[in-house]
């Protein structure tokens, strides 16, 4: 069912993910939380949808949503990879004022300047590795989250934001051509409401899309 939940006119393109989808095991508590999130999203009230459900663990809620955002961004970027090339995007940027250099602190300690497709490949692979690490993102019931979980989640979300920022600034035309605009806006709005609700990304980091954020969130105050 890779990407089968998204039905759009561009047909088969929508099912192309950039990296393999990260599945939350069915029958697990996290799966139930994901279903809860999807149900509240269906009501159309995004502010309500991001709130911590009563009696739930914040770490677990952040974990489930982080996996979900990874999958969403994975699919959105997957639809425009043909347009994001070494030639079109020799640097990873979000408009003329913002350029990103890659470092993950382990394999690449000193930030390197690289093309957007290379940067996003590094970034999504790095996120995938974090999500697959059972000591960081435990999928088994009763296994506690590590003490540094929130700071890791914040770094993941901060980096995932950069993929949205790059798509909006550099590839919005193909997004419109592919009729993915509503999908992108809804996904990003959900993401922003979520990080605002739990104060997960520093305002400075959100600067490349500040105007858009104000536009998307002002209607829902």
Short mmCIF file of C-alpha atoms in Angstrom, two decimals:
data_model
loop_
_atom_site.label_atom_id
_atom_site.label_comp_id
_atom_site.label_asym_id
_atom_site.label_seq_id
_atom_site.Cartn_x
_atom_site.Cartn_y
_atom_site.Cartn_z
CA UNK A 1 0.00 0.00 0.00
CA UNK A 2 2.99 2.30 -0.61
CA UNK A 3 1.45 5.77 -0.75
CA UNK A 4 -1.97 4.32 -1.49
CA UNK A 5 -3.66 6.74 0.89
CA UNK A 6 -2.91 9.60 -1.45
CA UNK A 7 -5.15 9.64 -4.46
CA UNK A 8 -4.54 12.41 -6.91
CA UNK A 9 -4.69 13.17 -10.56
CA UNK A 10 -1.01 12.58 -11.11
CA UNK A 11 -1.77 8.93 -10.45
CA UNK A 12 1.21 6.67 -10.03
CA UNK A 13 3.61 9.51 -9.24
CA UNK A 14 2.10 10.04 -5.80
CA UNK A 15 3.08 6.56 -4.67
CA UNK A 16 6.78 7.14 -5.28
CA UNK A 17 8.54 7.67 -1.98
CA UNK A 18 12.07 8.94 -1.78
CA UNK A 19 13.11 6.44 0.90
CA UNK A 20 11.21 3.33 2.04
CA UNK A 21 8.17 4.19 4.14
CA UNK A 22 8.65 3.78 7.87
CA UNK A 23 5.83 1.60 9.21
CA UNK A 24 4.54 1.69 12.76
CA UNK A 25 3.77 -1.91 13.77
CA UNK A 26 0.06 -2.72 13.61
CA UNK A 27 -1.53 -3.66 16.90
CA UNK A 28 0.99 -1.58 18.87
CA UNK A 29 -0.03 1.31 21.09
CA UNK A 30 1.82 3.67 18.73
CA UNK A 31 -0.31 2.37 15.87
CA UNK A 32 -3.44 3.19 17.90
CA UNK A 33 -2.06 6.70 18.49
CA UNK A 34 -1.41 7.11 14.77
CA UNK A 35 -4.99 6.06 14.02
CA UNK A 36 -6.21 8.57 16.64
CA UNK A 37 -4.13 11.30 14.95
CA UNK A 38 -5.54 10.40 11.53
CA UNK A 39 -9.10 10.44 12.86
CA UNK A 40 -8.75 13.90 14.41
CA UNK A 41 -7.01 15.18 11.28
CA UNK A 42 -10.05 14.00 9.34
CA UNK A 43 -12.18 16.41 11.34
CA UNK A 44 -10.26 19.23 9.69
CA UNK A 45 -9.28 20.96 12.93
CA UNK A 46 -5.49 20.88 12.88
CA UNK A 47 -5.05 22.74 16.15
CA UNK A 48 -7.07 20.03 17.91
CA UNK A 49 -5.38 17.25 15.97
CA UNK A 50 -1.90 18.07 17.27
CA UNK A 51 -2.82 18.27 20.96
CA UNK A 52 -1.57 15.55 23.27
CA UNK A 53 -4.43 13.08 23.75
CA UNK A 54 -5.53 12.83 27.35
CA UNK A 55 -3.46 10.46 29.46
CA UNK A 56 -0.86 9.88 26.75
CA UNK A 57 2.91 10.10 27.02
CA UNK A 58 4.39 13.17 25.33
CA UNK A 59 7.49 11.29 24.11
CA UNK A 60 5.35 8.65 22.47
CA UNK A 61 3.08 11.25 20.85
CA UNK A 62 6.11 13.14 19.48
CA UNK A 63 7.63 9.85 18.27
CA UNK A 64 4.50 8.75 16.37
CA UNK A 65 4.08 12.14 14.74
CA UNK A 66 7.76 12.41 13.83
CA UNK A 67 7.53 9.08 11.99
CA UNK A 68 4.38 10.31 10.26
CA UNK A 69 6.03 13.58 9.15
CA UNK A 70 9.04 11.66 7.85
CA UNK A 71 6.66 9.55 5.73
CA UNK A 72 4.76 12.60 4.48
CA UNK A 73 7.88 14.54 3.50
CA UNK A 74 9.35 11.40 2.01
CA UNK A 75 6.36 11.13 -0.30
CA UNK A 76 6.18 14.84 -1.11
CA UNK A 77 9.86 15.00 -2.00
CA UNK A 78 9.50 11.71 -3.89
CA UNK A 79 7.06 13.40 -6.29
CA UNK A 80 9.53 16.13 -7.28
CA UNK A 81 12.91 14.32 -7.33
CA UNK A 82 13.01 14.63 -11.14
CA UNK A 83 13.11 18.41 -10.70
CA UNK A 84 15.66 18.51 -7.89
CA UNK A 85 18.97 17.70 -9.55
CA UNK A 86 22.68 18.48 -9.21
CA UNK A 87 22.17 20.97 -12.07
CA UNK A 88 19.01 22.68 -10.87
CA UNK A 89 20.06 22.80 -7.22
CA UNK A 90 23.86 22.81 -6.86
CA UNK A 91 23.47 24.03 -3.27
CA UNK A 92 20.88 23.17 -0.64
CA UNK A 93 18.95 26.38 -0.23
CA UNK A 94 15.62 27.85 0.79
CA UNK A 95 15.57 31.03 -1.26
CA UNK A 96 18.55 33.34 -1.80
CA UNK A 97 19.10 34.12 1.89
CA UNK A 98 19.27 30.59 3.32
CA UNK A 99 21.81 27.93 2.47
CA UNK A 100 22.34 24.68 4.38
CA UNK A 101 25.55 22.70 4.76
CA UNK A 102 25.40 19.09 5.92
CA UNK A 103 26.92 17.61 9.07
CA UNK A 104 25.57 14.79 11.21
CA UNK A 105 28.11 14.97 14.02
CA UNK A 106 29.29 11.39 13.52
CA UNK A 107 30.18 10.51 9.93
CA UNK A 108 30.47 14.10 8.75
CA UNK A 109 31.60 16.35 11.58
CA UNK A 110 32.57 19.45 9.64
CA UNK A 111 29.65 20.90 7.64
CA UNK A 112 30.01 20.27 3.91
CA UNK A 113 28.50 22.26 1.09
CA UNK A 114 26.62 19.94 -1.25
CA UNK A 115 23.80 19.91 -3.79
CA UNK A 116 20.20 19.81 -2.59
CA UNK A 117 19.55 16.21 -3.78
CA UNK A 118 22.72 15.07 -2.01
CA UNK A 119 21.86 17.03 1.14
CA UNK A 120 18.31 15.68 1.25
CA UNK A 121 19.60 12.16 0.69
CA UNK A 122 21.99 12.56 3.63
CA UNK A 123 19.24 14.12 5.73
CA UNK A 124 16.55 11.51 5.03
CA UNK A 125 19.01 8.63 5.49
CA UNK A 126 20.10 10.13 8.81
CA UNK A 127 16.47 10.52 9.97
CA UNK A 128 15.74 6.95 8.89
CA UNK A 129 18.67 5.69 10.97
CA UNK A 130 17.34 7.54 14.03
CA UNK A 131 13.81 6.18 13.55
CA UNK A 132 15.14 2.63 13.14
CA UNK A 133 17.18 2.85 16.34
CA UNK A 134 15.18 0.95 18.97
CA UNK A 135 17.08 2.63 21.81
CA UNK A 136 15.90 6.04 20.55
CA UNK A 137 12.49 5.14 19.11
CA UNK A 138 11.36 2.06 21.04
CA UNK A 139 8.46 0.33 19.33
CA UNK A 140 7.92 -2.25 22.04
CA UNK A 141 5.43 -1.59 24.82
CA UNK A 142 7.02 -0.70 28.14
CA UNK A 143 10.45 0.10 26.72
CA UNK A 144 11.20 3.61 27.99
CA UNK A 145 12.30 6.49 25.82
CA UNK A 146 15.87 7.65 26.44
CA UNK A 147 16.52 10.84 28.45
CA UNK A 148 17.77 12.65 25.34
CA UNK A 149 14.73 11.70 23.23
CA UNK A 150 13.25 15.21 23.00
CA UNK A 151 16.51 16.79 21.89
CA UNK A 152 16.92 14.11 19.18
CA UNK A 153 13.31 14.63 18.05
CA UNK A 154 13.87 18.39 17.88
CA UNK A 155 16.93 17.90 15.65
CA UNK A 156 14.99 15.55 13.37
CA UNK A 157 12.07 17.99 13.03
CA UNK A 158 14.41 20.95 12.50
CA UNK A 159 16.04 19.08 9.62
CA UNK A 160 12.78 17.82 8.12
CA UNK A 161 11.59 21.44 8.05
CA UNK A 162 14.48 22.21 5.65
CA UNK A 163 13.04 19.81 3.08
CA UNK A 164 9.70 21.65 3.18
CA UNK A 165 11.58 24.96 2.91
CA UNK A 166 13.55 23.75 -0.12
CA UNK A 167 10.43 22.42 -1.87
CA UNK A 168 8.51 25.67 -1.29
CA UNK A 169 11.33 27.96 -2.38
CA UNK A 170 12.84 26.03 -5.26
CA UNK A 171 10.21 23.59 -6.57
CA UNK A 172 6.79 25.11 -6.05
CA UNK A 173 6.05 25.27 -9.82
CA UNK A 174 6.28 21.51 -10.34
CA UNK A 175 4.24 21.02 -7.16
CA UNK A 176 1.47 23.09 -8.78
CA UNK A 177 1.81 21.26 -12.11
CA UNK A 178 1.50 17.93 -10.31
CA UNK A 179 -1.55 19.23 -8.43
CA UNK A 180 0.19 18.43 -5.13
CA UNK A 181 -0.19 21.97 -3.78
CA UNK A 182 -3.11 21.28 -1.40
CA UNK A 183 -1.39 18.13 -0.15
CA UNK A 184 1.88 20.03 0.49
CA UNK A 185 0.10 22.92 2.24
CA UNK A 186 -1.95 20.63 4.48
CA UNK A 187 1.08 18.56 5.40
CA UNK A 188 3.19 21.64 6.16
CA UNK A 189 0.41 23.31 8.14
CA UNK A 190 -0.02 20.15 10.24
CA UNK A 191 3.75 20.08 10.79
CA UNK A 192 3.86 23.73 11.86
CA UNK A 193 0.92 23.41 14.25
CA UNK A 194 2.60 20.37 15.77
CA UNK A 195 6.00 22.01 16.33
CA UNK A 196 4.30 25.16 17.64
CA UNK A 197 2.12 23.20 20.07
CA UNK A 198 5.16 21.62 21.77
CA UNK A 199 7.71 24.34 20.99
CA UNK A 200 9.97 21.95 19.07
CA UNK A 201 11.67 24.23 16.52
CA UNK A 202 13.38 27.51 17.26
CA UNK A 203 11.76 30.51 15.55
CA UNK A 204 15.08 31.39 13.91
CA UNK A 205 15.06 28.05 12.12
CA UNK A 206 11.59 28.74 10.72
CA UNK A 207 12.61 32.09 9.21
CA UNK A 208 12.83 30.88 5.56
CA UNK A 209 9.07 30.21 5.55
CA UNK A 210 7.96 32.83 8.07
CA UNK A 211 5.53 34.61 5.74
CA UNK A 212 3.94 31.36 4.65
CA UNK A 213 3.67 30.19 8.27
CA UNK A 214 1.88 33.41 9.21
CA UNK A 215 -0.46 33.05 6.25
CA UNK A 216 -1.29 29.39 6.92
CA UNK A 217 -1.75 29.79 10.68
CA UNK A 218 -3.48 33.18 10.90
CA UNK A 219 -6.85 31.74 9.82
CA UNK A 220 -6.79 29.28 12.69
CA UNK A 221 -6.05 31.41 15.70
#
